[in-house]
mmCIF file of C-alpha atoms in Angstrom:
data_model
loop_
_atom_site.group_PDB
_atom_site.id
_atom_site.type_symbol
_atom_site.label_atom_id
_atom_site.label_comp_id
_atom_site.label_asym_id
_atom_site.label_seq_id
_atom_site.Cartn_x
_atom_site.Cartn_y
_atom_site.Cartn_z
ATOM 1 C CA UNK A 1 -21.279 19.496 30.366
ATOM 2 C CA UNK A 2 -23.130 16.557 28.847
ATOM 3 C CA UNK A 3 -22.063 12.925 29.205
ATOM 4 C CA UNK A 4 -19.143 13.641 31.549
ATOM 5 C CA UNK A 5 -18.066 10.780 33.759
ATOM 6 C CA UNK A 6 -17.431 11.763 37.413
ATOM 7 C CA UNK A 7 -14.674 9.123 37.595
ATOM 8 C CA UNK A 8 -12.750 11.091 34.970
ATOM 9 C CA UNK A 9 -13.233 14.541 36.547
ATOM 10 C CA UNK A 10 -10.140 14.172 38.727
ATOM 11 C CA UNK A 11 -7.913 14.150 35.617
ATOM 12 C CA UNK A 12 -9.184 17.594 34.667
ATOM 13 C CA UNK A 13 -9.196 19.050 38.198
ATOM 14 C CA UNK A 14 -5.659 17.873 39.045
ATOM 15 C CA UNK A 15 -4.141 19.170 35.805
ATOM 16 C CA UNK A 16 -1.586 21.909 36.419
ATOM 17 C CA UNK A 17 -0.527 22.261 32.786
ATOM 18 C CA UNK A 18 -2.915 22.239 29.800
ATOM 19 C CA UNK A 19 -6.000 22.605 32.037
ATOM 20 C CA UNK A 20 -7.987 24.826 29.639
ATOM 21 C CA UNK A 21 -6.812 22.837 26.609
ATOM 22 C CA UNK A 22 -7.931 19.549 28.207
ATOM 23 C CA UNK A 23 -11.352 21.001 29.058
ATOM 24 C CA UNK A 24 -11.885 22.239 25.492
ATOM 25 C CA UNK A 25 -10.795 18.897 24.013
ATOM 26 C CA UNK A 26 -13.170 17.133 26.405
ATOM 27 C CA UNK A 27 -16.112 19.270 25.240
ATOM 28 C CA UNK A 28 -15.295 18.707 21.554
ATOM 29 C CA UNK A 29 -15.016 14.944 21.976
ATOM 30 C CA UNK A 30 -18.150 14.585 24.104
ATOM 31 C CA UNK A 31 -20.023 16.672 21.537
ATOM 32 C CA UNK A 32 -19.358 13.801 19.091
ATOM 33 C CA UNK A 33 -21.423 11.395 21.211
ATOM 34 C CA UNK A 34 -18.632 9.233 22.640
ATOM 35 C CA UNK A 35 -18.630 7.644 26.108
ATOM 36 C CA UNK A 36 -16.074 9.022 28.565
ATOM 37 C CA UNK A 37 -14.025 6.527 30.577
ATOM 38 C CA UNK A 38 -10.781 6.501 32.523
ATOM 39 C CA UNK A 39 -8.159 4.163 31.065
ATOM 40 C CA UNK A 40 -4.401 4.179 31.599
ATOM 41 C CA UNK A 41 -4.948 7.142 33.949
ATOM 42 C CA UNK A 42 -6.237 9.404 31.171
ATOM 43 C CA UNK A 43 -9.634 10.239 29.635
ATOM 44 C CA UNK A 44 -10.463 7.692 26.974
ATOM 45 C CA UNK A 45 -13.511 7.984 24.736
ATOM 46 C CA UNK A 46 -15.262 4.923 23.413
ATOM 47 C CA UNK A 47 -17.944 3.923 20.942
ATOM 48 C CA UNK A 48 -19.769 0.699 21.838
ATOM 49 C CA UNK A 49 -16.921 -0.206 24.242
ATOM 50 C CA UNK A 50 -14.261 0.278 21.552
ATOM 51 C CA UNK A 51 -11.488 2.818 22.186
ATOM 52 C CA UNK A 52 -11.646 5.711 19.733
ATOM 53 C CA UNK A 53 -9.618 8.585 21.161
ATOM 54 C CA UNK A 54 -7.880 9.669 24.344
ATOM 55 C CA UNK A 55 -6.494 12.901 25.765
ATOM 56 C CA UNK A 56 -2.988 13.075 27.156
ATOM 57 C CA UNK A 57 -0.311 15.632 27.815
ATOM 58 C CA UNK A 58 3.421 16.069 27.817
ATOM 59 C CA UNK A 59 5.713 18.913 28.792
ATOM 60 C CA UNK A 60 5.825 20.437 25.298
ATOM 61 C CA UNK A 61 2.287 19.690 24.136
ATOM 62 C CA UNK A 62 -1.071 18.126 24.888
ATOM 63 C CA UNK A 63 -2.652 15.778 22.403
ATOM 64 C CA UNK A 64 -5.527 13.612 21.355
ATOM 65 C CA UNK A 65 -4.582 10.110 20.305
ATOM 66 C CA UNK A 66 -6.675 8.145 17.829
ATOM 67 C CA UNK A 67 -6.311 4.425 18.571
ATOM 68 C CA UNK A 68 -6.698 3.495 14.891
ATOM 69 C CA UNK A 69 -5.311 6.758 13.560
ATOM 70 C CA UNK A 70 -3.304 5.002 10.877
ATOM 71 C CA UNK A 71 -6.625 4.154 9.185
ATOM 72 C CA UNK A 72 -7.822 7.780 9.020
ATOM 73 C CA UNK A 73 -7.521 9.679 5.719
ATOM 74 C CA UNK A 74 -5.798 12.733 7.316
ATOM 75 C CA UNK A 75 -6.434 15.281 4.517
ATOM 76 C CA UNK A 76 -4.936 18.077 6.674
ATOM 77 C CA UNK A 77 -1.741 16.046 7.344
ATOM 78 C CA UNK A 78 -1.952 16.688 11.084
ATOM 79 C CA UNK A 79 -1.748 13.128 12.418
ATOM 80 C CA UNK A 80 1.589 12.288 14.004
ATOM 81 C CA UNK A 81 3.145 8.888 14.638
ATOM 82 C CA UNK A 82 4.671 9.216 18.137
ATOM 83 C CA UNK A 83 7.607 6.907 17.460
ATOM 84 C CA UNK A 84 8.563 4.604 14.604
ATOM 85 C CA UNK A 85 7.387 1.609 16.649
ATOM 86 C CA UNK A 86 3.823 2.849 17.121
ATOM 87 C CA UNK A 87 1.864 0.864 14.559
ATOM 88 C CA UNK A 88 -1.760 1.953 14.888
ATOM 89 C CA UNK A 89 -2.222 5.090 17.006
ATOM 90 C CA UNK A 90 -1.757 8.646 15.746
ATOM 91 C CA UNK A 91 -1.763 11.968 17.621
ATOM 92 C CA UNK A 92 -2.869 15.492 16.939
ATOM 93 C CA UNK A 93 -0.748 17.817 19.071
ATOM 94 C CA UNK A 94 -1.594 21.210 20.501
ATOM 95 C CA UNK A 95 0.565 23.809 22.230
ATOM 96 C CA UNK A 96 -2.178 26.304 23.092
ATOM 97 C CA UNK A 97 -5.930 26.802 23.331
ATOM 98 C CA UNK A 98 -6.106 28.878 20.130
ATOM 99 C CA UNK A 99 -4.882 25.938 18.047
ATOM 100 C CA UNK A 100 -7.688 23.783 19.459
ATOM 101 C CA UNK A 101 -10.347 26.383 18.664
ATOM 102 C CA UNK A 102 -8.975 26.772 15.122
ATOM 103 C CA UNK A 103 -8.939 23.008 14.534
ATOM 104 C CA UNK A 104 -12.278 22.234 16.214
ATOM 105 C CA UNK A 105 -14.259 21.581 12.981
ATOM 106 C CA UNK A 106 -11.423 19.443 11.569
ATOM 107 C CA UNK A 107 -11.023 17.575 14.844
ATOM 108 C CA UNK A 108 -14.745 16.750 14.881
ATOM 109 C CA UNK A 109 -14.505 15.404 11.310
ATOM 110 C CA UNK A 110 -11.561 13.199 12.297
ATOM 111 C CA UNK A 111 -13.478 11.924 15.337
ATOM 112 C CA UNK A 112 -16.545 11.118 13.240
ATOM 113 C CA UNK A 113 -14.335 9.319 10.704
ATOM 114 C CA UNK A 114 -12.708 7.340 13.552
ATOM 115 C CA UNK A 115 -16.169 6.271 14.718
ATOM 116 C CA UNK A 116 -17.030 5.159 11.163
ATOM 117 C CA UNK A 117 -13.769 3.196 10.953
ATOM 118 C CA UNK A 118 -14.725 1.423 14.196
ATOM 119 C CA UNK A 119 -18.267 0.731 12.958
ATOM 120 C CA UNK A 120 -16.870 -0.790 9.758
ATOM 121 C CA UNK A 121 -14.897 -3.349 11.758
ATOM 122 C CA UNK A 122 -11.659 -2.651 9.869
ATOM 123 C CA UNK A 123 -8.623 -3.914 11.771
ATOM 124 C CA UNK A 124 -5.091 -2.542 11.713
ATOM 125 C CA UNK A 125 -2.615 -5.033 10.276
ATOM 126 C CA UNK A 126 0.048 -5.197 12.979
ATOM 127 C CA UNK A 127 3.563 -6.434 12.368
ATOM 128 C CA UNK A 128 4.278 -9.934 13.577
ATOM 129 C CA UNK A 129 7.286 -10.769 15.749
ATOM 130 C CA UNK A 130 9.084 -12.222 12.720
ATOM 131 C CA UNK A 131 8.902 -8.829 10.985
ATOM 132 C CA UNK A 132 10.928 -7.134 13.724
ATOM 133 C CA UNK A 133 14.661 -6.886 13.180
ATOM 134 C CA UNK A 134 16.692 -9.073 15.531
ATOM 135 C CA UNK A 135 19.649 -7.030 16.848
ATOM 136 C CA UNK A 136 22.904 -8.711 15.806
ATOM 137 C CA UNK A 137 24.029 -8.973 19.450
ATOM 138 C CA UNK A 138 20.914 -10.994 20.261
ATOM 139 C CA UNK A 139 21.199 -13.090 17.095
ATOM 140 C CA UNK A 140 24.752 -13.974 18.162
ATOM 141 C CA UNK A 141 23.438 -15.213 21.549
ATOM 142 C CA UNK A 142 20.615 -17.166 19.885
ATOM 143 C CA UNK A 143 23.152 -18.875 17.616
ATOM 144 C CA UNK A 144 25.560 -19.646 20.482
ATOM 145 C CA UNK A 145 23.018 -20.843 23.059
ATOM 146 C CA UNK A 146 20.562 -23.403 21.620
ATOM 147 C CA UNK A 147 18.479 -23.393 24.845
ATOM 148 C CA UNK A 148 18.023 -19.621 24.531
ATOM 149 C CA UNK A 149 16.872 -19.948 20.912
ATOM 150 C CA UNK A 150 14.373 -22.664 21.876
ATOM 151 C CA UNK A 151 13.095 -20.663 24.866
ATOM 152 C CA UNK A 152 12.781 -17.433 22.857
ATOM 153 C CA UNK A 153 10.789 -19.095 20.071
ATOM 154 C CA UNK A 154 8.527 -20.720 22.680
ATOM 155 C CA UNK A 155 7.489 -17.275 23.964
ATOM 156 C CA UNK A 156 4.244 -15.705 22.761
ATOM 157 C CA UNK A 157 4.587 -13.389 19.736
ATOM 158 C CA UNK A 158 3.808 -10.415 21.988
ATOM 159 C CA UNK A 159 6.627 -11.284 24.369
ATOM 160 C CA UNK A 160 9.021 -11.812 21.469
ATOM 161 C CA UNK A 161 8.137 -8.375 20.065
ATOM 162 C CA UNK A 162 8.639 -6.766 23.490
ATOM 163 C CA UNK A 163 12.100 -8.258 23.835
ATOM 164 C CA UNK A 164 13.169 -7.381 20.292
ATOM 165 C CA UNK A 165 11.918 -3.819 20.735
ATOM 166 C CA UNK A 166 13.655 -3.531 24.115
ATOM 167 C CA UNK A 167 16.935 -4.938 22.807
ATOM 168 C CA UNK A 168 16.915 -2.630 19.763
ATOM 169 C CA UNK A 169 16.523 0.614 21.711
ATOM 170 C CA UNK A 170 20.087 1.368 22.876
ATOM 171 C CA UNK A 171 22.309 3.081 20.336
ATOM 172 C CA UNK A 172 25.541 1.504 21.611
ATOM 173 C CA UNK A 173 26.312 -2.147 20.972
ATOM 174 C CA UNK A 174 27.730 -2.681 24.472
ATOM 175 C CA UNK A 175 24.520 -1.293 25.996
ATOM 176 C CA UNK A 176 22.460 -3.661 23.847
ATOM 177 C CA UNK A 177 24.714 -6.557 24.947
ATOM 178 C CA UNK A 178 24.293 -5.654 28.632
ATOM 179 C CA UNK A 179 20.540 -5.456 28.257
ATOM 180 C CA UNK A 180 20.405 -8.814 26.486
ATOM 181 C CA UNK A 181 22.559 -10.419 29.222
ATOM 182 C CA UNK A 182 20.234 -9.047 31.883
ATOM 183 C CA UNK A 183 17.152 -10.658 30.300
ATOM 184 C CA UNK A 184 18.561 -14.030 29.218
ATOM 185 C CA UNK A 185 17.515 -15.687 32.538
ATOM 186 C CA UNK A 186 13.925 -14.425 32.116
ATOM 187 C CA UNK A 187 13.754 -15.727 28.541
ATOM 188 C CA UNK A 188 15.113 -19.108 29.662
ATOM 189 C CA UNK A 189 12.393 -19.157 32.356
ATOM 190 C CA UNK A 190 9.723 -18.461 29.706
ATOM 191 C CA UNK A 191 8.923 -15.056 31.182
ATOM 192 C CA UNK A 192 8.162 -11.767 29.526
ATOM 193 C CA UNK A 193 9.875 -8.439 30.139
ATOM 194 C CA UNK A 194 7.470 -7.420 32.895
ATOM 195 C CA UNK A 195 7.005 -10.795 34.622
#
């Protein structure tokens, strides 16, 4: 196999599920002239050190993920947004080897388009922290505790987005309240979710 990276081989050899599918996806992607690297514990393929596509798997499917998939034309309507909060990346999912063989020519076209998008220098317009909805339970706390409001707005936009996303996840109001209470000390200390 051309252009394989020995550091990435372990991903393919350890795979218990999707082994043949991963190998076929690897061959298709490498055939498009990308550089194989290991990032986030999965094979990631780059063009001039820019992430283009990666391979990953889940219980129900394996997939390729285009880092700037939102910018691809997608004439076959096969690109999937994993969750509503994923802004840029898009997946193509597979549940068996036959699907990969059938989509190989299309997949190669999408990869070549992704490379062209990267060459063009086009950037994805990402939402800013102010565009994220503030859960009402958190807004209540911000209004009641001036120090919390000051500390929250002093955080980097990325940290603000992480908190707003985290606080919005639970369906139940009392769960959102508990989560907010848990993180108030970190916000007051100027720390992010993972600090």
